[in-house]
PDB file of C-alpha atoms in Angstrom:
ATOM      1  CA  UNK A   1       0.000   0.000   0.000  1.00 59.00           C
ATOM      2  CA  UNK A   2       1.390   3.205  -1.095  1.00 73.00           C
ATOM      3  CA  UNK A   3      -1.085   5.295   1.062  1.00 92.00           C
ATOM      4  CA  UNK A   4      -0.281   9.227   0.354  1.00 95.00           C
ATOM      5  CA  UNK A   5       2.668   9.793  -2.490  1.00 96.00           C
ATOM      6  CA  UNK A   6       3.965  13.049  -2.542  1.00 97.00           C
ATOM      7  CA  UNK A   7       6.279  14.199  -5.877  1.00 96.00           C
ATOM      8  CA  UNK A   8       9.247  15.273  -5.832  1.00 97.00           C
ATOM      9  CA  UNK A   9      10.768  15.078  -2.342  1.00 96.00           C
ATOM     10  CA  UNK A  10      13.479  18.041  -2.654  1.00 97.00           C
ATOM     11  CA  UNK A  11      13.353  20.971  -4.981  1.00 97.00           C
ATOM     12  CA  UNK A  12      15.443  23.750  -4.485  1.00 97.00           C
ATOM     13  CA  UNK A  13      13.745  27.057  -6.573  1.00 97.00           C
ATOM     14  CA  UNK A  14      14.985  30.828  -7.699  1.00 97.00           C
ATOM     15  CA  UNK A  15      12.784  33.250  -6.413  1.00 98.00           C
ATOM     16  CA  UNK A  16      10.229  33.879  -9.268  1.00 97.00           C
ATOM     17  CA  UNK A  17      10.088  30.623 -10.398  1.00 97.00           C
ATOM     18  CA  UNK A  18       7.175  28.322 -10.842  1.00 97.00           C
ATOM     19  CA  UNK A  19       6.048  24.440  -9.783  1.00 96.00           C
ATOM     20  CA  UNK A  20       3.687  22.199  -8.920  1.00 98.00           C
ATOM     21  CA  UNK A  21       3.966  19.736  -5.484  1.00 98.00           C
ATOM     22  CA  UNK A  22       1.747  16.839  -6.671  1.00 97.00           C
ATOM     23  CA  UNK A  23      -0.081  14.311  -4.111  1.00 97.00           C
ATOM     24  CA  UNK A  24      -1.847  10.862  -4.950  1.00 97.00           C
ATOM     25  CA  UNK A  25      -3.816   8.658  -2.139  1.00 95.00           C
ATOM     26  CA  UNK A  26      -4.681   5.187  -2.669  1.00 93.00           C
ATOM     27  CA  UNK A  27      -6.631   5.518   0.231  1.00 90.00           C
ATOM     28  CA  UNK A  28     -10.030   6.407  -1.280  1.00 90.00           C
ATOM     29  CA  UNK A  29      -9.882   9.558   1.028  1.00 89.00           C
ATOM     30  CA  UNK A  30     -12.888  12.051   0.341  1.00 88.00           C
ATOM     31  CA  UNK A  31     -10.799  15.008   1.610  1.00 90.00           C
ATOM     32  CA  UNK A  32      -7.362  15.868   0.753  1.00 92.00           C
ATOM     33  CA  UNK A  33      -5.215  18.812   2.916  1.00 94.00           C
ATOM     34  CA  UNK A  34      -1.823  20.476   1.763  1.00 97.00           C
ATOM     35  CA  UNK A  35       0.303  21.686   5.055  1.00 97.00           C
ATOM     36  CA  UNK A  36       3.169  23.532   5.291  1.00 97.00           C
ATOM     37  CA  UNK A  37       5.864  22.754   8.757  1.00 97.00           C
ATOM     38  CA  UNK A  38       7.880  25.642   9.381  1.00 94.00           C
ATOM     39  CA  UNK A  39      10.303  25.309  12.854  1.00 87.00           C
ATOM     40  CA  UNK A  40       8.411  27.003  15.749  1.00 82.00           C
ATOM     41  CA  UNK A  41       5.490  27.202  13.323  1.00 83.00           C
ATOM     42  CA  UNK A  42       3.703  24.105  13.489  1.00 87.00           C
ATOM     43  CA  UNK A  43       1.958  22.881  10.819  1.00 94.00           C
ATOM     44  CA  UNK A  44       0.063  25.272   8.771  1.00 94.00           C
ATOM     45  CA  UNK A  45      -3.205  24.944   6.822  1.00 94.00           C
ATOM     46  CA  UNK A  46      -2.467  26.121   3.160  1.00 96.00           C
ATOM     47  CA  UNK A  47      -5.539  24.795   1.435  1.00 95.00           C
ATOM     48  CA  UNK A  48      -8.043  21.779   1.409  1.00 92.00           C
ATOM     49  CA  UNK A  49     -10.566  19.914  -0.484  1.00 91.00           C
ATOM     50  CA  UNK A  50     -13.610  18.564   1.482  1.00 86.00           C
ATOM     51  CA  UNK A  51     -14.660  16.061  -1.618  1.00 86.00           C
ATOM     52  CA  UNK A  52     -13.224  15.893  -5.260  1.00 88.00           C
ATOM     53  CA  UNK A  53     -14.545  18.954  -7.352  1.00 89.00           C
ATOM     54  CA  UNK A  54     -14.224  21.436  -4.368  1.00 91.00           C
ATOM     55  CA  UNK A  55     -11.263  23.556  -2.447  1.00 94.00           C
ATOM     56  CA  UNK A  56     -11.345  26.028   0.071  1.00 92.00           C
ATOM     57  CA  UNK A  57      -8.355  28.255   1.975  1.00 93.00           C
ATOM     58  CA  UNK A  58      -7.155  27.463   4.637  1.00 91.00           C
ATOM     59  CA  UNK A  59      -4.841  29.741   6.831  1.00 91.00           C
ATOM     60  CA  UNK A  60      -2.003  30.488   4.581  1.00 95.00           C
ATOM     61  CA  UNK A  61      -3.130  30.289   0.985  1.00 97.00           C
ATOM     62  CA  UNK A  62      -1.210  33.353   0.202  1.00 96.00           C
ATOM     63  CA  UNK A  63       0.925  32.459  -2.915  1.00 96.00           C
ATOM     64  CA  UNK A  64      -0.506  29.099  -3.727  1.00 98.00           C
ATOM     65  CA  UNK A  65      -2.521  27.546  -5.684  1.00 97.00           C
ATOM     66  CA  UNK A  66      -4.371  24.285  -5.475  1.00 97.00           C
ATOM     67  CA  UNK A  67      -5.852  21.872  -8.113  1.00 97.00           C
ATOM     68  CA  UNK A  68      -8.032  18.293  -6.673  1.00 95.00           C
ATOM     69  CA  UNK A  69      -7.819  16.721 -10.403  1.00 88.00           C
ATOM     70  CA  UNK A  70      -9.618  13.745  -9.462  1.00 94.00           C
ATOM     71  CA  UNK A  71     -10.709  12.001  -6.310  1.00 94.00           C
ATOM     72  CA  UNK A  72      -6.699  10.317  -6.031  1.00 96.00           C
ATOM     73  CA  UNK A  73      -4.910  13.593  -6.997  1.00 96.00           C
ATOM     74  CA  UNK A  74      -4.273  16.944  -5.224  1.00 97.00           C
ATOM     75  CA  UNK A  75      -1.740  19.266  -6.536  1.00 97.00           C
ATOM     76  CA  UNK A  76      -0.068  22.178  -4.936  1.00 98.00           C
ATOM     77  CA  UNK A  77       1.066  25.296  -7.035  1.00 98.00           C
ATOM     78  CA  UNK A  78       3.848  28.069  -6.543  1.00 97.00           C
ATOM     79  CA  UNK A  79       3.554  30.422  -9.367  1.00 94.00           C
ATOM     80  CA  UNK A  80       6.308  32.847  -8.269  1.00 96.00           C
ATOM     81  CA  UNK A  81       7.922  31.468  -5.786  1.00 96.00           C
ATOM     82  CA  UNK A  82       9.864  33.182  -2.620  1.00 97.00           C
ATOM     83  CA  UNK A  83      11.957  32.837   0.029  1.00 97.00           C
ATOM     84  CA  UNK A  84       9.218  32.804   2.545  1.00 96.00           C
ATOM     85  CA  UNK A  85       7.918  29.868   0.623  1.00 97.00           C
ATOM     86  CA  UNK A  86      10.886  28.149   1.849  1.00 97.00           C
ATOM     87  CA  UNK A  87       9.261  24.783   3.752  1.00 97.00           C
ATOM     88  CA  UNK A  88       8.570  21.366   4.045  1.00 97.00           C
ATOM     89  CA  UNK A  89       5.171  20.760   2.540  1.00 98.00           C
ATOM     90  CA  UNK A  90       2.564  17.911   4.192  1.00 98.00           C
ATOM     91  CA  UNK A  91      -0.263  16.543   1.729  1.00 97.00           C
ATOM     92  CA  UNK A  92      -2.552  14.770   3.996  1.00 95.00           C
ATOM     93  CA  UNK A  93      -6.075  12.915   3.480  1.00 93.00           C
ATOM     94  CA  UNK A  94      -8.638  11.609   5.402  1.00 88.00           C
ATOM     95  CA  UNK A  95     -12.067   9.385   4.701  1.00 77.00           C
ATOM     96  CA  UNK A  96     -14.408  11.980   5.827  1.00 69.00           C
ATOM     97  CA  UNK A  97     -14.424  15.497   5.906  1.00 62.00           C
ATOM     98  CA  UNK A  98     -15.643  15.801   9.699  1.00 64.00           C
ATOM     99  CA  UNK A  99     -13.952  13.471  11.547  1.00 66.00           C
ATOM    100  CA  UNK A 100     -11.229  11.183  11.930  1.00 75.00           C
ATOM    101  CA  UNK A 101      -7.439  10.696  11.457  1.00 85.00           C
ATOM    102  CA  UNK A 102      -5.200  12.483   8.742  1.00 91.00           C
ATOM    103  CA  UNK A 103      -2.996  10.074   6.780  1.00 93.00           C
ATOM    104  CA  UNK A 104      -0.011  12.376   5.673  1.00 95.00           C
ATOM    105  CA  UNK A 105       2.974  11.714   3.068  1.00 96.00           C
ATOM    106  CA  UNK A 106       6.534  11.911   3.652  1.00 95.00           C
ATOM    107  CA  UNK A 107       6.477  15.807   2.985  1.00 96.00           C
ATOM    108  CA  UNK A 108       8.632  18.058   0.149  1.00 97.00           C
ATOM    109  CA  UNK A 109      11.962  19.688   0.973  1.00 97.00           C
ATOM    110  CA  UNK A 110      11.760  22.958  -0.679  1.00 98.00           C
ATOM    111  CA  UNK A 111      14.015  25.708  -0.794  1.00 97.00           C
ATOM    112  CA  UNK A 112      13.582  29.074  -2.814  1.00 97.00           C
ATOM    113  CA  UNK A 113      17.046  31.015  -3.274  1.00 96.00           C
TER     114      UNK A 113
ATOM    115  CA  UNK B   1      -8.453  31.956  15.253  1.00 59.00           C
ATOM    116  CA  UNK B   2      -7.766  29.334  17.933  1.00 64.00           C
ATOM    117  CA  UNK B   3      -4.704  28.693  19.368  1.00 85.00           C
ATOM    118  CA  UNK B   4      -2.631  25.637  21.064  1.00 92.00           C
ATOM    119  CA  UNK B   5       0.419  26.030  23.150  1.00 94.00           C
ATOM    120  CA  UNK B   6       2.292  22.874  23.647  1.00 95.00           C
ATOM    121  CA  UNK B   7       4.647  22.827  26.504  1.00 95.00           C
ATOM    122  CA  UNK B   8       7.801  21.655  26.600  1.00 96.00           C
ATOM    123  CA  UNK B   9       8.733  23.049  23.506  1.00 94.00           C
ATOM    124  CA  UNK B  10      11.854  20.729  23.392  1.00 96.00           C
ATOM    125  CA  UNK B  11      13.145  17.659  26.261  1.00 96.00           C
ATOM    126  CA  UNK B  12      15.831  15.517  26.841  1.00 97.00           C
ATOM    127  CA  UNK B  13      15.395  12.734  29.017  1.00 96.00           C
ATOM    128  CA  UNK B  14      17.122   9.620  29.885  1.00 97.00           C
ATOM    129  CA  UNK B  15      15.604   6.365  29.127  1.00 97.00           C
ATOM    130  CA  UNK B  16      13.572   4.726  31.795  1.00 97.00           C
ATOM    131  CA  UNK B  17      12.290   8.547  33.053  1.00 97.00           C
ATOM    132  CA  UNK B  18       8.659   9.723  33.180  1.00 97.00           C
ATOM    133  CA  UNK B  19       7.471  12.507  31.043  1.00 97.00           C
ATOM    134  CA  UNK B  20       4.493  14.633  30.177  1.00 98.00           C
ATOM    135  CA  UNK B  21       3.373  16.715  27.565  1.00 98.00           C
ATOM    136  CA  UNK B  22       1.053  19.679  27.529  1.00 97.00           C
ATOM    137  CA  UNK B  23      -1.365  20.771  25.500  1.00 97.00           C
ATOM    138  CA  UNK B  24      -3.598  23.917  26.339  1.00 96.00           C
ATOM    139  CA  UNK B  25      -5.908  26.706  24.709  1.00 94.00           C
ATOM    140  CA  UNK B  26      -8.579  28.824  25.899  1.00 91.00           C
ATOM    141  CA  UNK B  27     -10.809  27.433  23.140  1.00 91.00           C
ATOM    142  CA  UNK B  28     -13.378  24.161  23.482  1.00 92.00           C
ATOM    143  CA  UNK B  29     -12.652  21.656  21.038  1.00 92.00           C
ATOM    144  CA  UNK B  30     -15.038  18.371  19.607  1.00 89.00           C
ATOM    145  CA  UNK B  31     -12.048  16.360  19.643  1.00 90.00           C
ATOM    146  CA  UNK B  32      -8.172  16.314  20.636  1.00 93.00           C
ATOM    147  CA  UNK B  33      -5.704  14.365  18.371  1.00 94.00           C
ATOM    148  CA  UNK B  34      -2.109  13.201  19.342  1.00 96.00           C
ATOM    149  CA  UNK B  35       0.407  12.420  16.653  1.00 96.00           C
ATOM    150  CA  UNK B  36       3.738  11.551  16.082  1.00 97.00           C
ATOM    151  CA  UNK B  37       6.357  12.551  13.741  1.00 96.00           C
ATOM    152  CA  UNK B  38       9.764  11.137  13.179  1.00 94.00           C
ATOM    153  CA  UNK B  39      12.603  12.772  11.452  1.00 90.00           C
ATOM    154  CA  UNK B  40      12.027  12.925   7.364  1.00 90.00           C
ATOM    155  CA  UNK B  41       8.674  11.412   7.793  1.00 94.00           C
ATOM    156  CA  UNK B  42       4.589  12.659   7.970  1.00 95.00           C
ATOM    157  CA  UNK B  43       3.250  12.798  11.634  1.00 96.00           C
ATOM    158  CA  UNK B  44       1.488   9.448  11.997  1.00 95.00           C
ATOM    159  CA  UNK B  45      -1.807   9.587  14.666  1.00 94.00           C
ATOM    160  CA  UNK B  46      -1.995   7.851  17.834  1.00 95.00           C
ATOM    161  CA  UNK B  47      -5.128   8.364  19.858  1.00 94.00           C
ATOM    162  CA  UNK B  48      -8.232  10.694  19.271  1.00 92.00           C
ATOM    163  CA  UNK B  49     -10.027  11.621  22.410  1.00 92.00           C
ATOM    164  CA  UNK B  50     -13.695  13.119  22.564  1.00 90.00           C
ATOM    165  CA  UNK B  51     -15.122  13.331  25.377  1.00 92.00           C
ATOM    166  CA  UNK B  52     -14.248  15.705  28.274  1.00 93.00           C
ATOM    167  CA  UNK B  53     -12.577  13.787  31.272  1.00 94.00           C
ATOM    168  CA  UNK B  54     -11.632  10.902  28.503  1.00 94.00           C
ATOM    169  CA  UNK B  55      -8.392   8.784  29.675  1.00 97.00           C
ATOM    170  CA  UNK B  56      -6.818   6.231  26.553  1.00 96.00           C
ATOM    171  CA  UNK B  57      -3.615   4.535  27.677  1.00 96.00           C
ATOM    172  CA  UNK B  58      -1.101   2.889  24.128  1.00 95.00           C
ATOM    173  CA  UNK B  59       1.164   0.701  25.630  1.00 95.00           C
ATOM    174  CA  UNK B  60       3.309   2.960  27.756  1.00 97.00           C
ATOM    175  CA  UNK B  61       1.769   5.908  26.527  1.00 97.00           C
ATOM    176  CA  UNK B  62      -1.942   7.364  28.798  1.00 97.00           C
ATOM    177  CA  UNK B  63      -3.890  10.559  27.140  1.00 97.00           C
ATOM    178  CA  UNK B  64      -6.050  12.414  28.818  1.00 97.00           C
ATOM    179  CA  UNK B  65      -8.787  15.129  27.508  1.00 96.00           C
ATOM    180  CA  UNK B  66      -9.361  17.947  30.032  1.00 95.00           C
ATOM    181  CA  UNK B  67     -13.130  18.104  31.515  1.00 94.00           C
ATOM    182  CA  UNK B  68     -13.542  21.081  29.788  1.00 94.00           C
ATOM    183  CA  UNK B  69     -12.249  19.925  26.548  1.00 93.00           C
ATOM    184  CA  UNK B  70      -9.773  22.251  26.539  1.00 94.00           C
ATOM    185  CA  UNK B  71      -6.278  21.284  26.950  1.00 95.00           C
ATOM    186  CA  UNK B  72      -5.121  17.517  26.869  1.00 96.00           C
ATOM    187  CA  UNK B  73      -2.279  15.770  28.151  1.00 97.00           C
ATOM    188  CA  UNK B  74       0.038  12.908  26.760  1.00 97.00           C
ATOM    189  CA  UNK B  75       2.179  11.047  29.582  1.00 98.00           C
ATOM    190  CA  UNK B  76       5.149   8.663  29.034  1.00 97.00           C
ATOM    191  CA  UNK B  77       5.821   6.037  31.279  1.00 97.00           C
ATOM    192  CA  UNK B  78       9.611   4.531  31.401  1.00 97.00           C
ATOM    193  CA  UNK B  79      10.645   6.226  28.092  1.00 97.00           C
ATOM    194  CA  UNK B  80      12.292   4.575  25.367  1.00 97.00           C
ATOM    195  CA  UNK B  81      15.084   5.907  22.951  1.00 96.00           C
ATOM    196  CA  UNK B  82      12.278   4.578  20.516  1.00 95.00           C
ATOM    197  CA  UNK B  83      10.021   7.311  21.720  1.00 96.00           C
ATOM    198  CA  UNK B  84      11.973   9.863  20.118  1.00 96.00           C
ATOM    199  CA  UNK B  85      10.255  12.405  17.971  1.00 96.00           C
ATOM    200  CA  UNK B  86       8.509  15.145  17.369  1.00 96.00           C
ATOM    201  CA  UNK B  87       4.832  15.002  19.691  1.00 97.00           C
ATOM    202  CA  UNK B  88       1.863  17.265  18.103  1.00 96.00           C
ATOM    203  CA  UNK B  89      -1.299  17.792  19.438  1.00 96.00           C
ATOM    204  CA  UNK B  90      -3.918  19.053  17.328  1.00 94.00           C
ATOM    205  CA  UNK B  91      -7.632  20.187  18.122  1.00 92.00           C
ATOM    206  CA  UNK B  92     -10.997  19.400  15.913  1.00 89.00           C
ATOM    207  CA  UNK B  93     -14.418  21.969  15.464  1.00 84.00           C
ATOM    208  CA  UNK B  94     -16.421  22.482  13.631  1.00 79.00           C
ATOM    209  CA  UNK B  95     -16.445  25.709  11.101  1.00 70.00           C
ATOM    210  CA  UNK B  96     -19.129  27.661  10.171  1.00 63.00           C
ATOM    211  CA  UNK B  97     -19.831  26.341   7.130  1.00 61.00           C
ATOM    212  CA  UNK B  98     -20.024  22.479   8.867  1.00 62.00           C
ATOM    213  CA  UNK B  99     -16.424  21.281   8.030  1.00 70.00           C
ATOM    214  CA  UNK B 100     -14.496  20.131  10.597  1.00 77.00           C
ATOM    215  CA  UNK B 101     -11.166  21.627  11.068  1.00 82.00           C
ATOM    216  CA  UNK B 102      -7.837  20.506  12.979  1.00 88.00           C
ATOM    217  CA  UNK B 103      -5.661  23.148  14.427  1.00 90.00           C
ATOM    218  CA  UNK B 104      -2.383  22.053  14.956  1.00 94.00           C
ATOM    219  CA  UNK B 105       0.287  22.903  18.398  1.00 94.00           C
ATOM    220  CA  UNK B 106       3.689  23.972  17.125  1.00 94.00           C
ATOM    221  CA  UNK B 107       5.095  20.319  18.778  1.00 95.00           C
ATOM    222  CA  UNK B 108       6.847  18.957  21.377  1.00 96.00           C
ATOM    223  CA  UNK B 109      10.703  17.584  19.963  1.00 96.00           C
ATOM    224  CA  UNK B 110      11.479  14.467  22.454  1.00 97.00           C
ATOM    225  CA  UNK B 111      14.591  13.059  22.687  1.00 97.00           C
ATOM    226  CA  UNK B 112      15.231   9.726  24.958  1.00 97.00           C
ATOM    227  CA  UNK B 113      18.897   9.008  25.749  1.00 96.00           C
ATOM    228  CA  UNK B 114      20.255   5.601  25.755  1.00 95.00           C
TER     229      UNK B 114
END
């Protein structure tokens, strides 16, 4: 079982440039979650999607962008990246949208120059 | 917005010591999650607790949910170097618009010396 697959693990960026984080679950999860774990930060609520075809903000969405392609796939987008983008980023899913336990991936390394 | 504050932000123990974590907020929550997260990997959950006064003991490990449903704590009995990691509590309600939302405590970074 894979469970949550997050692509690539490490990317180091200039400021300005552009990419896309992508997740896949093989967990038939109805919601899917991108984090962001920053030290003394916590982890941080970029955006969500309660069920496929829907996404909502969650407390940093400044500077992303988010795309649920399908009920398996939730992408994460920089389009001009900075250094305060600088991060490891947590996809995450979970069955239902109002309860239970978050199943997160390994995270993504990235650094913006 | 609400907030958690996890205390100890960081301890060092040696193994076969007792330990508790903290985790506190002024704000009422449905549920209170625990999780664990190890170096280079995604926190991975332990226990959920929902109901005020609510006591779940893992192995060595005994979580408690305050009466009020406020603040929880996570207690380690006879620590393990396998205990290591990175603790995070993380608190469930309910939005406005019906989803259910987890707000996350900045951590707790254990370390259990051989």
């Amino acid at each position: 079982n894979a469970g949550v697959t997050q692509t690539p693990k490490f990317q180091v960026l200039k400021t300005g440039q552009s990419m896309t984080l992508q997740c896949a679950q093989d967990m038939n999860h109805n919601s899917m979650y991108w984090y962001r774990q920053d030290p003394g930060m916590g982890l941080r609520l970029i955006y969500y999607s309660a069920s496929e075809g829907t996404t909502d903000k969650g407390e940093v969405p400044n500077g992303y962008n988010v795309s649920r392609l399908n009920k398996r796939e939730f992408s994460l987008r920089l389009e001009s990246a900075a250094p305060s983008q600088t991060s490891v980023y947590f996809c995450a899913g979970r069955q239902s949208p109002n309860t239970g336990e978050l199943f997160f991936g390994e995270g993504s390394r990235l650094t913006v120059l | 917005t609400q907030l958690l504050e996890q205390s100890p932000q960081f301890l060092s123990i040696q193994e076969g010591e007792n330990l508790t974590v903290y985790c506190n907020s002024s704000s009422v929550f449905s549920s209170l999650q625990w999780y664990r997260q190890e170096p280079g990997e995604g926190p991975v959950l332990l226990v959920t607790v929902v109901t005020g006064g609510e006591v779940k003991k893992l192995k060595r490990l005994t979580f408690q949910f305050g009466d009020a449903r406020k603040d929880s704590s996570l207690h380690i009995t006879a620590a393990q170097p396998g205990d290591t990691g990175l603790y995070l509590c993380a608190g469930g309600t309910y939005s406005g618009a019906g989803s259910y939302q987890l707000t996350f405590g900045k951590g707790t970074k254990l370390s259990v010396i051989p």
